[in-house]
Amino acid sequence: MILQQFLLLAAALFSIGLYGALSQQSIVMIMMGLELMANAVIVAASAYWYFASPSRPDGQVVVVVALVLMAVDMAIGFAVTTAIFRRRDVDMTDSAADLKG
């Protein structure tokens, strides 16, 4: 595969994630859209580093760090969502509007 195909895949993933994050009202579905957008950024970055300098491992390290940070971020987000749902029985963004700071 060539770099343009990887970037096209990343753009498609980002577009689907953006549509999912903007069109849904469920907190879980919004987080899934954000997950897709983060995956698209990781695909684009890893493809760029693979084609720019395949012999250097620093790009791979950045991708692994980004994956770990994304997993931690989503785990915390799902924990907060679960806590809100258990406490107030709310799973839609419109119902949780009074939580903003």
C-alpha atoms as one frame of an Amber mdcrd trajectory, in Angstrom:
protein
   0.000   0.000   0.000   1.081   3.549  -0.582   0.915   6.529   1.731  -2.093
   8.050  -0.022  -4.162   4.927   0.632  -3.333   5.013   4.336  -4.206   8.705
   4.498  -7.467   8.027   2.654  -8.282   5.325   5.214  -7.470   7.749   8.042
  -9.650  10.455   6.483 -12.541   8.012   6.105 -12.220   6.874   9.732 -12.030
  10.456  10.937 -15.093  11.444   8.899 -17.150   8.535  10.214 -16.068   9.325
  13.770 -16.878  13.010  13.371 -20.317  12.198  12.019 -20.892   9.762  14.882
 -19.778  12.238  17.520 -21.860  15.114  16.166 -25.046  13.263  15.283 -25.622
  11.112  18.361 -27.114  12.000  21.732 -25.987   8.935  23.634 -22.822   9.526
  25.635 -21.450   6.092  24.715 -21.990   6.678  20.989 -20.247  10.058  21.201
 -17.295   8.394  22.901 -17.208   5.753  20.159 -17.021   8.536  17.578 -14.156
  10.139  19.481 -12.428   6.758  19.572 -12.695   6.455  15.792 -11.282   9.947
  15.321  -8.335   9.154  17.606  -7.708   5.911  15.709  -7.673   7.849  12.447
  -5.011  10.180  13.785  -2.935   7.211  14.919  -3.265   5.506  11.504  -2.174
   8.685   9.723   0.758   9.278  12.069   1.999   5.709  11.912   1.732   5.637
   8.106   3.650   8.892   7.848   6.419   7.668  10.149   6.598   4.340   8.327
   7.078   6.008   4.971   9.268   8.881   6.199  11.811   6.868   8.199  11.087
   3.143   8.457  14.396   2.292  10.117  13.970   4.581  13.132  11.809   3.285
  16.004  10.820   6.675  17.468   7.614   6.845  15.409   6.551   3.437  16.676
   7.134   4.530  20.256   4.977   7.627  19.772   2.185   5.488  18.276   2.290
   3.045  21.191   2.235   5.917  23.703  -0.733   7.450  21.860  -2.584   4.116
  21.957  -1.994   3.762  25.693  -3.119   7.329  26.377  -6.219   6.822  24.242
  -7.093   3.621  26.106  -6.685   5.329  29.482  -8.741   8.316  28.335 -11.589
   6.126  27.111 -11.513   4.002  30.269 -11.851   7.118  32.420 -14.624   8.432
  30.166 -16.575   5.194  30.393 -16.099   5.133  34.170 -17.528   8.646  34.454
 -20.403   7.716  32.142 -21.164   4.622  34.212 -21.075   6.656  37.428 -23.454
   9.256  35.981 -25.797   6.539  34.749 -25.846   4.731  38.088 -26.343   7.906
  40.065 -28.911   9.723  37.940 -30.129   7.118  35.382 -29.049   9.454  32.566
 -27.438   8.250  29.350 -28.253  11.102  26.974 -26.317  14.343  26.666 -29.418
  16.543  26.849 -30.407  15.025  30.201 -26.961  15.661  31.676 -26.782  19.330
  30.631 -26.888  20.590  34.222 -23.512  18.930  34.919 -21.502  21.513  32.998
 -19.180  23.639  35.088
